[in-house]
Every structure is written in structure tokens, then in C-alpha cells.
mmCIF file of C-alpha atoms in Angstrom:
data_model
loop_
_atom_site.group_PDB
_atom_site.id
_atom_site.type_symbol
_atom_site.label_atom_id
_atom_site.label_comp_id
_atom_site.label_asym_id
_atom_site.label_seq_id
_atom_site.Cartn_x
_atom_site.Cartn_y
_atom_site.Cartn_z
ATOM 1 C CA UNK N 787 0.000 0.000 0.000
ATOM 2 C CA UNK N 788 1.410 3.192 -1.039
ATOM 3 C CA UNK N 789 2.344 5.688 2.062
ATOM 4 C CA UNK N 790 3.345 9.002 2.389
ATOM 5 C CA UNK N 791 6.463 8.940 4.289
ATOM 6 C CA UNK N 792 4.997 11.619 6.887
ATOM 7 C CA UNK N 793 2.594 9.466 8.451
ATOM 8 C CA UNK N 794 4.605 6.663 9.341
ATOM 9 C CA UNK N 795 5.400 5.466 12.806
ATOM 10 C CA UNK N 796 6.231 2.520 14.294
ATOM 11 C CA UNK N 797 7.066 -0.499 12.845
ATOM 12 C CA UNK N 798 5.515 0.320 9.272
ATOM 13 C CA UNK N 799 8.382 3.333 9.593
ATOM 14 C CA UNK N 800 11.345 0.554 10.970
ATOM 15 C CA UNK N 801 10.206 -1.735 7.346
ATOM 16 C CA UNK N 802 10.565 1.786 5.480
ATOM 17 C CA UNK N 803 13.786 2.586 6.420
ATOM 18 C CA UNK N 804 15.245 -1.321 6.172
ATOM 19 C CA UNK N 805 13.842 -0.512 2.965
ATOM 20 C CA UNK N 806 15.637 2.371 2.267
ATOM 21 C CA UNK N 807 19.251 0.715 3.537
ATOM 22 C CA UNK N 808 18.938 -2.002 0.947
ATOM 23 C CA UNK N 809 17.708 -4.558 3.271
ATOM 24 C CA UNK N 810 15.577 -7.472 1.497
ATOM 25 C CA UNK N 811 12.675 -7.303 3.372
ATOM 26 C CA UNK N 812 10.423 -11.351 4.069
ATOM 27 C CA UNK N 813 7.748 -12.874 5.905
ATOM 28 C CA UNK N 814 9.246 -14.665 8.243
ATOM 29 C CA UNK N 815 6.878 -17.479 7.970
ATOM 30 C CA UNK N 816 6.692 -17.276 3.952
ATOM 31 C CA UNK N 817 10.121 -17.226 4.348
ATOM 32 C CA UNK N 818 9.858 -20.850 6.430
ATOM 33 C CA UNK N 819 7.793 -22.465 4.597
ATOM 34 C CA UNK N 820 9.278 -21.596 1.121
ATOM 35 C CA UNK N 821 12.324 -23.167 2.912
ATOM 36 C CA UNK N 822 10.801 -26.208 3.700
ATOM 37 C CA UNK N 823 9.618 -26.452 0.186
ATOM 38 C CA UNK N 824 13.106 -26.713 -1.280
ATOM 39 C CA UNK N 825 14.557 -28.662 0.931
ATOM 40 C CA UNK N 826 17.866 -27.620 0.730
ATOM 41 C CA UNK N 827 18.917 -24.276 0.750
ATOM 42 C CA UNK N 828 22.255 -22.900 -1.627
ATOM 43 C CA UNK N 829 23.257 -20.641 1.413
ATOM 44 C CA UNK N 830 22.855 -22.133 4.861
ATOM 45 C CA UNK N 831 19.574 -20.371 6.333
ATOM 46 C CA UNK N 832 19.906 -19.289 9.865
ATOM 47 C CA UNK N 833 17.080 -17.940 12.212
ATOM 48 C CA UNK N 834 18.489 -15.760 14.964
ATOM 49 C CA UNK N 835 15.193 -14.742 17.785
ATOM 50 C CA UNK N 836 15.175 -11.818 19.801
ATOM 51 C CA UNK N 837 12.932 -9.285 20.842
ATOM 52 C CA UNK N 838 11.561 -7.852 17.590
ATOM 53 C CA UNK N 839 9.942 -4.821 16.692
ATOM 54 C CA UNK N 840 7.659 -6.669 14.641
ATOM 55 C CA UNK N 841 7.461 -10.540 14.765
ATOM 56 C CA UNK N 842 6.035 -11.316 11.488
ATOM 57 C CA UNK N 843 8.772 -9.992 9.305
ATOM 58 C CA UNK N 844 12.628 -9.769 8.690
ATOM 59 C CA UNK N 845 15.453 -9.019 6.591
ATOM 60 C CA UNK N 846 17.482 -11.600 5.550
ATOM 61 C CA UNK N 847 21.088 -11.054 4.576
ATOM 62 C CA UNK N 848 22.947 -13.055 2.938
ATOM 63 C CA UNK N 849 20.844 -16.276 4.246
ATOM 64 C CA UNK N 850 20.307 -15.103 7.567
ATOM 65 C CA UNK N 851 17.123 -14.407 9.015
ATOM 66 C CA UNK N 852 17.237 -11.219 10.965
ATOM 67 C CA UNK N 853 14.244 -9.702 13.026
ATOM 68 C CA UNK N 854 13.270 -6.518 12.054
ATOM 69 C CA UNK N 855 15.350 -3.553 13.667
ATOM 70 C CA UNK N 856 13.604 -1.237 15.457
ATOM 71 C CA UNK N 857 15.624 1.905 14.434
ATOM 72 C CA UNK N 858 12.891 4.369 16.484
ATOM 73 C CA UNK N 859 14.297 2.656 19.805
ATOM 74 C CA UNK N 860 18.098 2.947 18.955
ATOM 75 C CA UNK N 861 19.363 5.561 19.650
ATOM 76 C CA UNK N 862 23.012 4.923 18.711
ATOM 77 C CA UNK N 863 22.380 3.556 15.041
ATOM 78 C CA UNK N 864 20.166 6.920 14.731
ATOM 79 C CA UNK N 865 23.135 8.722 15.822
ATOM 80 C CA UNK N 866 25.287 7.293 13.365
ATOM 81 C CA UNK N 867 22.471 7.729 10.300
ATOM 82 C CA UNK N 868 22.791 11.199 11.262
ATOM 83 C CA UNK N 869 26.461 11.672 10.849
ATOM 84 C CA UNK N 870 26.980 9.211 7.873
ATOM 85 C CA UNK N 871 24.400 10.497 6.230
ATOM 86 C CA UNK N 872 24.694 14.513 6.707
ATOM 87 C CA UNK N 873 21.163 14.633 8.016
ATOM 88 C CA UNK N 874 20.695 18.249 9.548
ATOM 89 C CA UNK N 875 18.542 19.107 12.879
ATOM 90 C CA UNK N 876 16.609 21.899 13.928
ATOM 91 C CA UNK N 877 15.098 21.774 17.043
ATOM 92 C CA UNK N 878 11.529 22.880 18.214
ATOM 93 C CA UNK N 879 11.058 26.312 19.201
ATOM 94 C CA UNK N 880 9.663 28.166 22.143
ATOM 95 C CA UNK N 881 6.505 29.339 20.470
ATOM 96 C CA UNK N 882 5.305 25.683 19.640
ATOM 97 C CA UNK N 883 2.305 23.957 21.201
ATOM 98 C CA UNK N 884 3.341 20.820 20.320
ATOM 99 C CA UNK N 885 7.302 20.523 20.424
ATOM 100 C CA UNK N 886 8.464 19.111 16.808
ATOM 101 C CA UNK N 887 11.987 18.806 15.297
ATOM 102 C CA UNK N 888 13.110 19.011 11.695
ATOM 103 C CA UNK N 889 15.189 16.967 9.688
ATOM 104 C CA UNK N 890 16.991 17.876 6.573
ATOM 105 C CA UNK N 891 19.335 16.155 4.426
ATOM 106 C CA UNK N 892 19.792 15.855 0.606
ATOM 107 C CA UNK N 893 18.580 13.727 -1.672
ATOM 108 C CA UNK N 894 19.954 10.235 -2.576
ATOM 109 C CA UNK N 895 17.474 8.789 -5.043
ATOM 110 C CA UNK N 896 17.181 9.415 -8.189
ATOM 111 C CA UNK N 897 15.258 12.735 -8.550
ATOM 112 C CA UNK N 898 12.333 12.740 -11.570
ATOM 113 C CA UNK N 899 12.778 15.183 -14.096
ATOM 114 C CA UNK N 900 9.370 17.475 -12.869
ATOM 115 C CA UNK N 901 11.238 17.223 -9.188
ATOM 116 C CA UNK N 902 13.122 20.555 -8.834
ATOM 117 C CA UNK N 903 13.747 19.641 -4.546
ATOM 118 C CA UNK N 904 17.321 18.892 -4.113
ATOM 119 C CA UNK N 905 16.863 18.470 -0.183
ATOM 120 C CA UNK N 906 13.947 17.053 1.565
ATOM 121 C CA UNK N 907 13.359 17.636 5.283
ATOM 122 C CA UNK N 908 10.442 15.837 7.888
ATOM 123 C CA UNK N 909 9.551 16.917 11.241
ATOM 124 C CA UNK N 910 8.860 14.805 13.468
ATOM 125 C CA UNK N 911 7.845 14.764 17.632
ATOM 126 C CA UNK N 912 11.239 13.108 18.501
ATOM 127 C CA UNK N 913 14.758 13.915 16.647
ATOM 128 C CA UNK N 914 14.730 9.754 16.059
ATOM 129 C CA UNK N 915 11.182 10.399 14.315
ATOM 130 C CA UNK N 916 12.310 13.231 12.333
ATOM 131 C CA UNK N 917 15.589 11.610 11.189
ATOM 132 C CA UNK N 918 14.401 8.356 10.225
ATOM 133 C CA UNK N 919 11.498 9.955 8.010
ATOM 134 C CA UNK N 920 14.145 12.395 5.986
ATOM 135 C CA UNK N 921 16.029 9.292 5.739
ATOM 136 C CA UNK N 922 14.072 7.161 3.869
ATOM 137 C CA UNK N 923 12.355 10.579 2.247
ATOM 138 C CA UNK N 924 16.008 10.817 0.585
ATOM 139 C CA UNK N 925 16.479 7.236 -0.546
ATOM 140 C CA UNK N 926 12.795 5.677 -1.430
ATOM 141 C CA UNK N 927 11.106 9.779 -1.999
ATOM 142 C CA UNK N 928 8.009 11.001 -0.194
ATOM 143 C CA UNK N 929 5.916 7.848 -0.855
ATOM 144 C CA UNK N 930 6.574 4.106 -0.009
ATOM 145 C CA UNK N 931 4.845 0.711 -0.447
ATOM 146 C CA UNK N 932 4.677 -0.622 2.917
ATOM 147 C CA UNK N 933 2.189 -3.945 3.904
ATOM 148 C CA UNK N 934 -0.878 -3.450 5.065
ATOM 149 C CA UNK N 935 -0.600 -5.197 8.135
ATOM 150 C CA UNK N 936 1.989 -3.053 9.101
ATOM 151 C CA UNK N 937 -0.210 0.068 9.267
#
């Protein structure tokens, strides 16, 4: 289902920025059963549990089975988005009712020929929030295909 990128949260916001990092995104239990189906597997498959931010789907790299990060409770791999990826921060200002922070950064995807925005920015009620949006704003654009069940 197609998503602006503003009005994510959650975990439907964790799948959009895996997304965005080049991350090959599976059900885990498709991902099981298609297993099972073949019977052998080229790479060794590996599951590796933990705490998920969302049980039903992962990112599998190079035949391993990874749960789902959730980037909106790490703090540290948010930290280092924001350096590696020259994301700017404003924060909220006095006059606000509701405190929000902006994100900036430039774009990384290719931009359409009608798209004249060289930078995109987000806001967001945390700077985690804000930063992750801009992120995958600058990879995937302003709209993303995200599951339904996700939402």
C-alpha cells in the first residue's frame, strides 16, 4: 500500500527505512515455509530470535534471518544515520504547542525530471522520528509501499 512517508510510525516506519538501507525485506513465515519447500537451501539459512519490533517480518542477509530492527528505539544507530548520512537538525522552538523537530538532508534517489527539490526535510515529535522519516524521504522519496498489516 502506497504511504506518504509523513505518516509513518512505528514499525511500518522501521520496514521503510530497512527498505531504504537495501535490506531485502520477508515474511518470516513465507520465508519458512518456502524453505521447507526446497529442501535444501544454496546458502545455509539461519534464524536468529530476539525481541523484535515486529514478529512477522525480517530481513534476511545473505541467508540469515534477521528480526526486524527497530531503528525508532536505537538511539546509537540513529546517531550514526545522522552523521553518515549529513542529516541536519533543527530543534523545536519556544513558540510551539506541540514541540516538533526538523530533519533535513539531501537527496539520494534518483530525482524525476518534474522534481526541482534537491533536499527534503520531515519533522517529526522526537529527533529519532524526524531523522528516520528524511532518511528514507532521501532514498525511497516522499511515498513508499509498505504492507498493510503493518499500518
Amino acid at each position: 500500500m502506497k504511504i506518504d512517508v509523513n505518516t509513518l510510525n512505528g514499525n511500518a516506519l522501521n520496514y521503510a527505512v530497512a527498505k531504504a538501507r537495501g535490506y531485502e525485506l520477508v515474511q518470516r513465515g513465507k520465508f519458512f515455509l518456502e524453505q521447507a519447500e526446497l529442501h535444501a537451501c544454496h546458502i545455509p539459512c539461519v534464524v536468529r530470535e530476539s525481541h523484535t519490533a515486529d514478529t512477522e517480518w525480517g530481513i534476511l542477509d545473505e541467508g540469515v534471518l534477521e528480526p526486524l530492527p527497530d531503528y525508532l528505539g536505537d538511539e546509537i544507530k540513529v546517531l550514526r544515520m545522522l552523521k553518515k548520512e549529513r542529516i541536519g537538525l533543527e530543534r523545536p522552538s519556544n513558540g510551539q504547542t506541540v514541540p516538533m523537530w526538523r530533519a533535513i538532508t539531501d537527496i539520494k534517489h534518483a530525482p524525476r525530471n518534474y522534481d526541482l527539490k534537491r533536499v527534503v526535510d520531515a519533522w517529526g515529535e522526537t529527533v529519532e522520528l524526524a531523522a528516520l522519516k528524511v532518511y528514507v524521504m532521501s532514498y525511497l522519496g516522499t511515498v513508499v509501499d509498505i504492507p498493510e498489516e503493518l499500518l
